[in-house]
CSV table of C-alpha atoms and ligand atoms in Angstrom, one decimal:
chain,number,residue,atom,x,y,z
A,1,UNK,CA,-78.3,-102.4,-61.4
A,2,UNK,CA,-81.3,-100.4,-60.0
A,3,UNK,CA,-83.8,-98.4,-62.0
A,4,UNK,CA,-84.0,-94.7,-61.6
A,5,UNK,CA,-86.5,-94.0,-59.1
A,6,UNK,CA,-86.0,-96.7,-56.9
A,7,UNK,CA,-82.2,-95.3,-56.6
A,8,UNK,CA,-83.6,-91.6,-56.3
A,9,UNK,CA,-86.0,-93.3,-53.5
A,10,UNK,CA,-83.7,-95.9,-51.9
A,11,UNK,CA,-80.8,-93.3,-51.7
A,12,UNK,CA,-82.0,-89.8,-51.7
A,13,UNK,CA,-85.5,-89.3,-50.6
A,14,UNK,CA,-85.4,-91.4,-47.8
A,15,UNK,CA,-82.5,-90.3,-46.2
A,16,UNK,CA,-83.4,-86.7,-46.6
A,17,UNK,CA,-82.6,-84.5,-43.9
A,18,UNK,CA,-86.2,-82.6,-42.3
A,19,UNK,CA,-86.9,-78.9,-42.5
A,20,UNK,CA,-90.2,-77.3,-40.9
A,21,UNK,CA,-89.7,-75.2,-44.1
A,22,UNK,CA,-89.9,-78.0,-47.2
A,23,UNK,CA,-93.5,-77.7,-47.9
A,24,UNK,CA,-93.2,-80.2,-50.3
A,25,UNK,CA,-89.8,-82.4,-51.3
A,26,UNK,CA,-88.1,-84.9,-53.5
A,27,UNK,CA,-91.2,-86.3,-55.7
A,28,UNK,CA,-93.3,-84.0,-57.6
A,29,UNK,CA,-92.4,-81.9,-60.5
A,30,UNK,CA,-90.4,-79.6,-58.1
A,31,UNK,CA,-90.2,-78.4,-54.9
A,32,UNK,CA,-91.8,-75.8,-52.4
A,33,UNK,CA,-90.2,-74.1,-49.9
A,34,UNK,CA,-91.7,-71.8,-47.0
A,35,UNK,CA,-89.7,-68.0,-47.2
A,36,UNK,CA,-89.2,-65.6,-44.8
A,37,UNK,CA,-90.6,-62.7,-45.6
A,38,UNK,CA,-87.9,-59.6,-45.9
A,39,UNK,CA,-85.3,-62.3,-46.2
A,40,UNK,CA,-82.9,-62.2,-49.8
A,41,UNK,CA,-82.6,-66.0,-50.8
A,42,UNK,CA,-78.6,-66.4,-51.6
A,43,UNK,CA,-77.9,-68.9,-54.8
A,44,UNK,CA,-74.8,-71.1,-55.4
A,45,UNK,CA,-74.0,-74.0,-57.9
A,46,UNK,CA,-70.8,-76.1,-58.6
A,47,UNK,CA,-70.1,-79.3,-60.5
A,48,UNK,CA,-67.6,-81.5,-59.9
A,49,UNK,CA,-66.7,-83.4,-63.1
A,50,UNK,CA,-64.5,-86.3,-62.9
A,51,UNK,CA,-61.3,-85.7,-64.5
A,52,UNK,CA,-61.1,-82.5,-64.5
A,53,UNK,CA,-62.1,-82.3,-60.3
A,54,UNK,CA,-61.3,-84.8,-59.2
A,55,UNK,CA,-59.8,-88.3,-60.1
A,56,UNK,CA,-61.6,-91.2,-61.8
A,57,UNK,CA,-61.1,-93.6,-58.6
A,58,UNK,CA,-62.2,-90.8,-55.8
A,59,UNK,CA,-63.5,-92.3,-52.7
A,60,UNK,CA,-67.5,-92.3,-53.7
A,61,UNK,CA,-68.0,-90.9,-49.8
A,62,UNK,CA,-65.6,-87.8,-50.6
A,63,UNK,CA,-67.2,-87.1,-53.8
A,64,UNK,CA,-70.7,-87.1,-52.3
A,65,UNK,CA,-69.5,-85.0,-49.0
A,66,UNK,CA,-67.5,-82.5,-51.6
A,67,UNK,CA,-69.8,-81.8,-53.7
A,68,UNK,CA,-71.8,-80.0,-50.8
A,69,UNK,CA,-68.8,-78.9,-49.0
A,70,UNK,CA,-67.6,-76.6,-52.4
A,71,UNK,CA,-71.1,-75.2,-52.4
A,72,UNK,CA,-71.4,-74.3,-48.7
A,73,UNK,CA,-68.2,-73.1,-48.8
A,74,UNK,CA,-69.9,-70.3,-51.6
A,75,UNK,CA,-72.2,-69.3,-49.3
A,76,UNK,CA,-70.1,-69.3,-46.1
A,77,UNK,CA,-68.2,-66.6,-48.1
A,78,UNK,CA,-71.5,-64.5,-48.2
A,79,UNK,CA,-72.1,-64.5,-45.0
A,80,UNK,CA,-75.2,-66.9,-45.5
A,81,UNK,CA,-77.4,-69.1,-43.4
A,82,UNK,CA,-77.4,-72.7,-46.0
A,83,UNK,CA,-81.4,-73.8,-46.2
A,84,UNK,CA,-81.4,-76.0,-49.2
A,85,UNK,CA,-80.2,-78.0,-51.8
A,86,UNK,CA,-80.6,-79.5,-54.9
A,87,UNK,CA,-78.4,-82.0,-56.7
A,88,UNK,CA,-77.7,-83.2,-60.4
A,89,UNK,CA,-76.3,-86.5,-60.5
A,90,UNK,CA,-74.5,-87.9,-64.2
A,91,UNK,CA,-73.7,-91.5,-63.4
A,92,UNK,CA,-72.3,-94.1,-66.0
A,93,UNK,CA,-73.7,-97.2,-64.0
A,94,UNK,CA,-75.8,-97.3,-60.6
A,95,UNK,CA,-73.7,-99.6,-58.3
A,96,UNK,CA,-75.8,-100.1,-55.0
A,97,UNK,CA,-71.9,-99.6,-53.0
A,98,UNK,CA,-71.0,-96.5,-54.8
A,99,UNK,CA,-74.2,-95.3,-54.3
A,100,UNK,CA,-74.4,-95.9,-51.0
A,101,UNK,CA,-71.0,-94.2,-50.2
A,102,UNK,CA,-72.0,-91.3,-52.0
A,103,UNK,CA,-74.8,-90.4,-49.8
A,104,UNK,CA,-73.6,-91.2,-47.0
A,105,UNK,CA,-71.0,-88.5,-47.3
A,106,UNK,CA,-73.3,-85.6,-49.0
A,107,UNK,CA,-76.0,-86.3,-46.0
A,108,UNK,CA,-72.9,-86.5,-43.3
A,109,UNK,CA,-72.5,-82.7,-44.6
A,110,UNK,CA,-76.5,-82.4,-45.2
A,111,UNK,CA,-77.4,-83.0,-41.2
A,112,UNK,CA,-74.2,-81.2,-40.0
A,113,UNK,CA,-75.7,-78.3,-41.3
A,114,UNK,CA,-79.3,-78.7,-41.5
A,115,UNK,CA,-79.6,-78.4,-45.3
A,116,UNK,CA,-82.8,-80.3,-47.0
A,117,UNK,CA,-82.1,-81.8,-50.5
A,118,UNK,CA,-85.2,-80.9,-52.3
A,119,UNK,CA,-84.7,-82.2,-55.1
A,120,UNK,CA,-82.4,-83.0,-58.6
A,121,UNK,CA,-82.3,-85.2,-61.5
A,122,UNK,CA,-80.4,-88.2,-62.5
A,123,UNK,CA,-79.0,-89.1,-65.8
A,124,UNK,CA,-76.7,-91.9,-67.4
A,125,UNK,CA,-73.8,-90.4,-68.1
A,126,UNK,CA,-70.0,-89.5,-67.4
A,127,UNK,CA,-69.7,-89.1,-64.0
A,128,UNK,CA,-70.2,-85.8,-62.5
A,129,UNK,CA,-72.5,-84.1,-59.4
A,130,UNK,CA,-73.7,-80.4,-59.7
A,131,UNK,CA,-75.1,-79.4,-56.5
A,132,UNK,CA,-76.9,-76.1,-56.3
A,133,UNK,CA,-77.5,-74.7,-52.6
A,134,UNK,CA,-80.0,-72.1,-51.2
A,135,UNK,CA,-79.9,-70.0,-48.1
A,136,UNK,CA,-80.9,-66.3,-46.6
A,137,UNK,CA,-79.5,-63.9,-45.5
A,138,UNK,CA,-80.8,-60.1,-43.8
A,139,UNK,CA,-81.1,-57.5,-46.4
A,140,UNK,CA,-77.7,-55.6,-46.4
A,141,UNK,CA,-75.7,-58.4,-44.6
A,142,UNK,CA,-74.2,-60.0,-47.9
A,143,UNK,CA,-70.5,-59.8,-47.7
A,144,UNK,CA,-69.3,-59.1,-51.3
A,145,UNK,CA,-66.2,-59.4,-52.9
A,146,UNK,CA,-66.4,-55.6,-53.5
A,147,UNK,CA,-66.1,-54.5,-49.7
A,148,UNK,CA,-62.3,-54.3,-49.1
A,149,UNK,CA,-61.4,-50.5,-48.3
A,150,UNK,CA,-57.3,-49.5,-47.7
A,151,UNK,CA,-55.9,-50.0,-44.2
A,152,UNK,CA,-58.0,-53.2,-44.0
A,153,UNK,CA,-56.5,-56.0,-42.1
A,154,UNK,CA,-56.2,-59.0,-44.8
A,155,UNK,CA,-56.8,-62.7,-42.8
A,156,UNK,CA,-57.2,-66.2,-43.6
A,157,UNK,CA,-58.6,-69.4,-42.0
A,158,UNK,CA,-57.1,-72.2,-41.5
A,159,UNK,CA,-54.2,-73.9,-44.0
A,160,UNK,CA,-53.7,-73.2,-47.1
A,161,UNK,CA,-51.7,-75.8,-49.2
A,162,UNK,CA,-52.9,-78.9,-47.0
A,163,UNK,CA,-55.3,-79.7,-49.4
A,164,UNK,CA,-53.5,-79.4,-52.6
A,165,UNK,CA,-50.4,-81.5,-51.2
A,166,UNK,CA,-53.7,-84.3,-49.9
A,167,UNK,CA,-54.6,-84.0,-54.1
A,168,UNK,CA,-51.1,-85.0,-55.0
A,169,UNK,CA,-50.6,-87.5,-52.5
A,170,UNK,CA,-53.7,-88.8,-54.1
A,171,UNK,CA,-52.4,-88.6,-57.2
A,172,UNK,CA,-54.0,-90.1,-60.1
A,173,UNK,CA,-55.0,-93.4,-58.3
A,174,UNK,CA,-57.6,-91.9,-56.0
A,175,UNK,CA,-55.9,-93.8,-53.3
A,176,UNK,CA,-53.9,-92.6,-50.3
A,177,UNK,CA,-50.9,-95.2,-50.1
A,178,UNK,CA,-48.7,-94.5,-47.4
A,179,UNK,CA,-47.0,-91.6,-47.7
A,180,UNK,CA,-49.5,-89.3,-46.2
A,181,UNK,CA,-49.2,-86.7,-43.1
A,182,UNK,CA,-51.6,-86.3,-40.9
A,183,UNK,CA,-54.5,-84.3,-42.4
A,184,UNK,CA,-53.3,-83.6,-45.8
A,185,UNK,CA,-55.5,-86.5,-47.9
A,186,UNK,CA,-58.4,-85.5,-45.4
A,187,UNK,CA,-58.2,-82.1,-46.0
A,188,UNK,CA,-58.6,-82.5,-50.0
A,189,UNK,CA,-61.4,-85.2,-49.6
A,190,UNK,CA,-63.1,-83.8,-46.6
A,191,UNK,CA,-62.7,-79.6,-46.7
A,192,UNK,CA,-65.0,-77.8,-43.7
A,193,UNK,CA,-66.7,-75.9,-44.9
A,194,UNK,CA,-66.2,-72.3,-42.7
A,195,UNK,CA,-69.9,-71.7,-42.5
A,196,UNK,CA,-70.8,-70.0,-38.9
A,197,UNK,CA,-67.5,-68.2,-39.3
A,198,UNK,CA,-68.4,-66.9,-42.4
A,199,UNK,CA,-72.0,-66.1,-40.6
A,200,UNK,CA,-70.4,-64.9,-37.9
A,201,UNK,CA,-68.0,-62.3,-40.1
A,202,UNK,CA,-71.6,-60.0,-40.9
A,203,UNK,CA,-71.3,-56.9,-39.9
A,204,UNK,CA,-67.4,-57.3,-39.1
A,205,UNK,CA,-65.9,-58.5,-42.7
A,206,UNK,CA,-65.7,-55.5,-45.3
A,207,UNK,CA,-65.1,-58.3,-48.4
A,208,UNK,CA,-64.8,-62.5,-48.1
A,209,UNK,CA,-64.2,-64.5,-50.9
A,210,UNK,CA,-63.1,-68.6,-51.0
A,211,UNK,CA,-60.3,-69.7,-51.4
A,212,UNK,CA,-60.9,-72.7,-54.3
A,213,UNK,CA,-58.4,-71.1,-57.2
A,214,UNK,CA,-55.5,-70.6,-54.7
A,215,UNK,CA,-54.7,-68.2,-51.8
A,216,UNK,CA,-53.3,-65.6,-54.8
A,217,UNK,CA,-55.3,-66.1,-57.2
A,218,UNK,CA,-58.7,-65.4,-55.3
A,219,UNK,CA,-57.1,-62.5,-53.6
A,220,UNK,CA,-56.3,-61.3,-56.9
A,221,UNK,CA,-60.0,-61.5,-57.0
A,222,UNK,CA,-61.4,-60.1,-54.3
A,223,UNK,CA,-58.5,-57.0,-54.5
A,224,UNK,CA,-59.6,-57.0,-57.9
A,225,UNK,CA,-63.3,-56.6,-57.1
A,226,UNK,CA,-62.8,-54.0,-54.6
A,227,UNK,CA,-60.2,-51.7,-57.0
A,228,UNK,CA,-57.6,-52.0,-54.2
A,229,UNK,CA,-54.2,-53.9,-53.8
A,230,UNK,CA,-52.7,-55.5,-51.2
A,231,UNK,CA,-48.9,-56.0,-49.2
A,232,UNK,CA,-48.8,-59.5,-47.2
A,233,UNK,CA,-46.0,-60.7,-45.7
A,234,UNK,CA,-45.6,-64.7,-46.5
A,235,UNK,CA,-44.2,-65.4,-42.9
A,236,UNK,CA,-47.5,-65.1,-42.0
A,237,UNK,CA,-48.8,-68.0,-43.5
A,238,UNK,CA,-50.5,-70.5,-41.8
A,239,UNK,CA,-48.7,-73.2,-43.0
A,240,UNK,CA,-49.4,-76.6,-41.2
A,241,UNK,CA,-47.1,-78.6,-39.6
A,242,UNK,CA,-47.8,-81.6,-41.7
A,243,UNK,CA,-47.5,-79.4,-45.0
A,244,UNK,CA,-43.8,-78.6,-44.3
A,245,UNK,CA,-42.5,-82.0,-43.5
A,246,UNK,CA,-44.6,-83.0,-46.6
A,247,UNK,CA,-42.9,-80.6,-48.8
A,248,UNK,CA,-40.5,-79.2,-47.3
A,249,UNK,CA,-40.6,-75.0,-46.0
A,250,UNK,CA,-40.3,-73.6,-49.3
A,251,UNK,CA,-42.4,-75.3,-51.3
A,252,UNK,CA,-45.0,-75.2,-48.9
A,253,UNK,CA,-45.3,-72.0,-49.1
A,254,UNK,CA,-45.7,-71.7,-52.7
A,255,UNK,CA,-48.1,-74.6,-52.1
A,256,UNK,CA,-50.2,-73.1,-49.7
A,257,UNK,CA,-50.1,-69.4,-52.2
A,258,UNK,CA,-51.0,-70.7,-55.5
A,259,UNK,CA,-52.5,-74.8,-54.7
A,260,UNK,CA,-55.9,-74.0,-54.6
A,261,UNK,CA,-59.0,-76.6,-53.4
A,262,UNK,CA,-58.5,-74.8,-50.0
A,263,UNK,CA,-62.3,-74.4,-49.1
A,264,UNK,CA,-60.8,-71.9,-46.4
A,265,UNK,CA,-62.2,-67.8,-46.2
A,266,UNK,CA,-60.2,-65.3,-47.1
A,267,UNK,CA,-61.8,-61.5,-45.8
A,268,UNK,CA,-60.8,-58.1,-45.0
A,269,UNK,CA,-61.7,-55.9,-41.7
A,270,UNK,CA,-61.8,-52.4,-41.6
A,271,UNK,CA,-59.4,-51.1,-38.8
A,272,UNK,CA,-62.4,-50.2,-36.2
A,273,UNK,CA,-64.0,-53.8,-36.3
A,274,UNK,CA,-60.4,-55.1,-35.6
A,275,UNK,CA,-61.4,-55.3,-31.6
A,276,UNK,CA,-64.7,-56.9,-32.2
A,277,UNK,CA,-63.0,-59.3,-34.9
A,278,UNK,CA,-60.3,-60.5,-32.1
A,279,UNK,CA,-62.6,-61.3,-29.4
A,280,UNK,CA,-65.2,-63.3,-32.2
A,281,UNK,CA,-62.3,-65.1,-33.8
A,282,UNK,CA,-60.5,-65.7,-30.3
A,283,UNK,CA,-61.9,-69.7,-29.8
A,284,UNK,CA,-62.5,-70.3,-33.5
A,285,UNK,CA,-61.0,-74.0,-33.8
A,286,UNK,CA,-59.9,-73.9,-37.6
A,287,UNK,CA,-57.6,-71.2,-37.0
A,288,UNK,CA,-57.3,-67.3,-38.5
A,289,UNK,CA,-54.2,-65.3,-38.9
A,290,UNK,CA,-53.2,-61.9,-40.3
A,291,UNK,CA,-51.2,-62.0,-43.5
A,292,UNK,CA,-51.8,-58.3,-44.7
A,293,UNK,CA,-53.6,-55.0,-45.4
A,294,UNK,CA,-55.6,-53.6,-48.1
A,295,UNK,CA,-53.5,-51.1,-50.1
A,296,UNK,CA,-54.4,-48.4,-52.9
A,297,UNK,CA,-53.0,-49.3,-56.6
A,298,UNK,CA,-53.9,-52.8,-58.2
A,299,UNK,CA,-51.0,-55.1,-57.1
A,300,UNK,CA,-51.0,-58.0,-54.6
A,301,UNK,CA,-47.6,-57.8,-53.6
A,302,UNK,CA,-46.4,-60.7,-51.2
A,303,UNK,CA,-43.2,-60.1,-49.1
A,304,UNK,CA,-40.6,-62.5,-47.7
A,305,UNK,CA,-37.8,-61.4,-45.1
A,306,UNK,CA,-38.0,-58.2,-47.3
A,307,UNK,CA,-38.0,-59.5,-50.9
A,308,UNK,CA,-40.9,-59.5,-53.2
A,309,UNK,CA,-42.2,-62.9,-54.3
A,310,UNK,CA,-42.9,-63.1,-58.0
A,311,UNK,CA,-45.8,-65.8,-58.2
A,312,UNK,CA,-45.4,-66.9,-62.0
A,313,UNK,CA,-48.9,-68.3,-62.8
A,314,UNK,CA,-51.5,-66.1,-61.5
A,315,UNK,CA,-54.2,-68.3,-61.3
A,316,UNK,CA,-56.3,-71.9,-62.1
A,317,UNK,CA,-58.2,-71.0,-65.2
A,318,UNK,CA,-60.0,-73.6,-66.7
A,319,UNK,CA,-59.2,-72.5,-70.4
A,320,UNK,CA,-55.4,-71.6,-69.8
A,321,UNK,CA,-54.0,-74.1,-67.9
A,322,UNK,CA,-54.0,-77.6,-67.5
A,323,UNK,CA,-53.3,-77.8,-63.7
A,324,UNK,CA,-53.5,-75.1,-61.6
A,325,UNK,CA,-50.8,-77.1,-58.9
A,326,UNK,CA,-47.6,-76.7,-61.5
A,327,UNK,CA,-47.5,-72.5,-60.2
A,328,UNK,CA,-44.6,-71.8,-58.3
A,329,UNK,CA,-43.6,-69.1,-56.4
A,330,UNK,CA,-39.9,-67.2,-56.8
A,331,UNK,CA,-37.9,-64.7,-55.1
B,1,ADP,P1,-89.1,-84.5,-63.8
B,1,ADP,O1,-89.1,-85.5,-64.9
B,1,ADP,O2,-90.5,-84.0,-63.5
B,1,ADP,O3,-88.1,-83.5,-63.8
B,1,ADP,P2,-87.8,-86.6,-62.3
B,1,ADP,O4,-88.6,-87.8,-62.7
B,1,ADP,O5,-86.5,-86.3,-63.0
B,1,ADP,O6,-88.8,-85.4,-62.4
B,1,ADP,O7,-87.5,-86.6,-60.8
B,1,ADP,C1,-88.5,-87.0,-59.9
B,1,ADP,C2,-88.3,-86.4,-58.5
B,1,ADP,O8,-87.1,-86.8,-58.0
B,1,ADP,C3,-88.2,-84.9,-58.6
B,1,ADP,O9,-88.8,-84.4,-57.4
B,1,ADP,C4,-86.7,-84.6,-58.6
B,1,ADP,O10,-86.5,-83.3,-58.1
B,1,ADP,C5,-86.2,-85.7,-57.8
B,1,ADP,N1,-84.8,-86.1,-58.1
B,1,ADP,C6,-84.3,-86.7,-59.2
B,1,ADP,N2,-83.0,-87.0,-59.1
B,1,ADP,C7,-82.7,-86.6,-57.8
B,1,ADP,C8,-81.5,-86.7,-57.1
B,1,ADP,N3,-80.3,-87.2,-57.6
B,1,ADP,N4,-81.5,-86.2,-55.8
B,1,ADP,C9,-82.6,-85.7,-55.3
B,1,ADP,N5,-83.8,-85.6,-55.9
B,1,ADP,C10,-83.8,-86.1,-57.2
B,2,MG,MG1,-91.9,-83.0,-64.2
């Protein structure tokens, strides 16, 4: 056992990323940060909660290196520049190897993007992490959900599904076994998060959003935002390799429409940025591909070798559903 500020020391301060701009860190009542002026400081929180985010038994390293990755992914989607973070730790017990696992992943993320923890608090409880992340952005630049105009191409990064087949795989034991494909596991413990392509989208993306609800469901979202609708063709999906000998070409495409956990970005371009788009996106290693355009009317129609897909849950929500994997997807 270890006593709260020794384990706030031993495992936080100490291994605290450096910014020029922490004026003053972890250790006082709170923390100061230099601005720059003109500057608009961008805000985003998530907790994970065990249970209900992720399972009891979770590698400690992917639930420290997650609970960044979900909130960088927020502000990837907003085209911002992550500065800062803060962190809420609940913890049952203080175990020196959980703890140690746990911050090696969330500073692994930290230093890969320059991102000072500042700060947080630690309590004895159930086991859950809220992170809360600052960054900037240039007055104007933001890239809302509300953007998306009709004719706008409709794209995606990377592959959606991977990390929702990785979560069952996982399965309730928190371990991998042997059954898993390249990637999948790693992509639901370990998600990227898109941030300098989500920088690099300012100025270029009309609306980004995402994707943490499922493919559908956030596009639902962002269409729904921007009082448009949208036509996609589902042969368009990035669907990995690994995903469809997983599951099988069907069911990965439902899986990769309605899984969710995805961490990917999911924006519009207006048809005169489409050039400029092709030659950014051109060596972006995650991948990007087209799946639609913005249309006029509220539906988000998905298409497959002509025939409409019906997607029969329309969405993880917290108070509906138990389990935002059981949606499927029928033609
Ligand atoms: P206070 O009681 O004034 O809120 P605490 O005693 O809770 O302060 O925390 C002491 C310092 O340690 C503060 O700077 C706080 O931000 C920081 N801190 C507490 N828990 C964490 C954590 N899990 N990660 C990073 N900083 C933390
Ligand atoms: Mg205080």
């Amino acid at each position: 056992m270890i006593g709260e500020f020794d384990l706030i020391d031993e495992y936080f301060s100490s291994r605290c990323t450096d910014r020029q701009d922490v004026v003053l860190g972890i250790g006082d009542d709170a923390a100061l940060v230099q601005m720059t002026s003109g500057d608009q400081l961008v805000i985003a929180m998530d907790t994970l909660s065990v249970g209900t985010h992720f399972p009891e038994n979770m590698p400690a390293r992917a639930l420290g290196y997650r609970s960044l990755a979900v909130n960088l992914s927020d502000l990837a989607a907003m085209g911002a520049e992550p500065l800062w973070c803060t962190l809420a730790l609940s913890l049952p017990t203080t175990d020196r190897a959980w703890l140690d696992d746990f911050s090696a992943g969330f500073f692994q993320l930290a230093r890969q993007y320059g991102v000072a923890l500042v700060g947080g608090d630690t309590v004895r409880a159930p086991l859950a992490v809220t992170v809360t992340v600052h960054g900037r952005i240039e007055p104007g630049s933001a890239i809302l959900r509300s953007g998306a105009r009709v004719g706008d191409g409709i794209y995606v990064t990377g592959y959606p599904g991977d990390a929702v087949a990785g979560r069952k795989i996982l399965g309730e034991s928190g371990q991998s076994g042997g059954s898993d494909l390249p990637g999948l596991v790693d992509r639901f413990l370990y998600p990227q998060p898109r941030v300098s392509e989500g920088r690099a989208l300012t100025g270029i993306a009309s609306s980004m959003i995402d994707l943490s609800d499922g493919l559908h469901a956030d596009l639902v979202k962002l269409m729904s935002a921007s009082g448009a609708g949208a036509t996609l063709d589902a042969s368009q999906l990035p669907v990995s390799k690994s995903l469809v000998s997983w599951a099988g070409s069907g069911e990965a495409v439902s899986l990769a429409l309605t899984g969710g956990d995805d961490y990917e970005l999911c924006f519009t371009v207006p048809p005169d940025r489409q050039q400029e788009f092709a030659e950014l996106s051109g060596d972006w290693q995650c991948g990007v591909a087209r799946i639609g355009t913005v249309t006029d009317g509220g539906k988000v129609d998905w298409q497959l070798d002509g025939q409409h897909l019906s997607i029969l849950e329309s969405g993880y929500d917290h108070f509906q559903q138990e389990d935002g994997c059981d949606q499927t997807v029928q033609v």
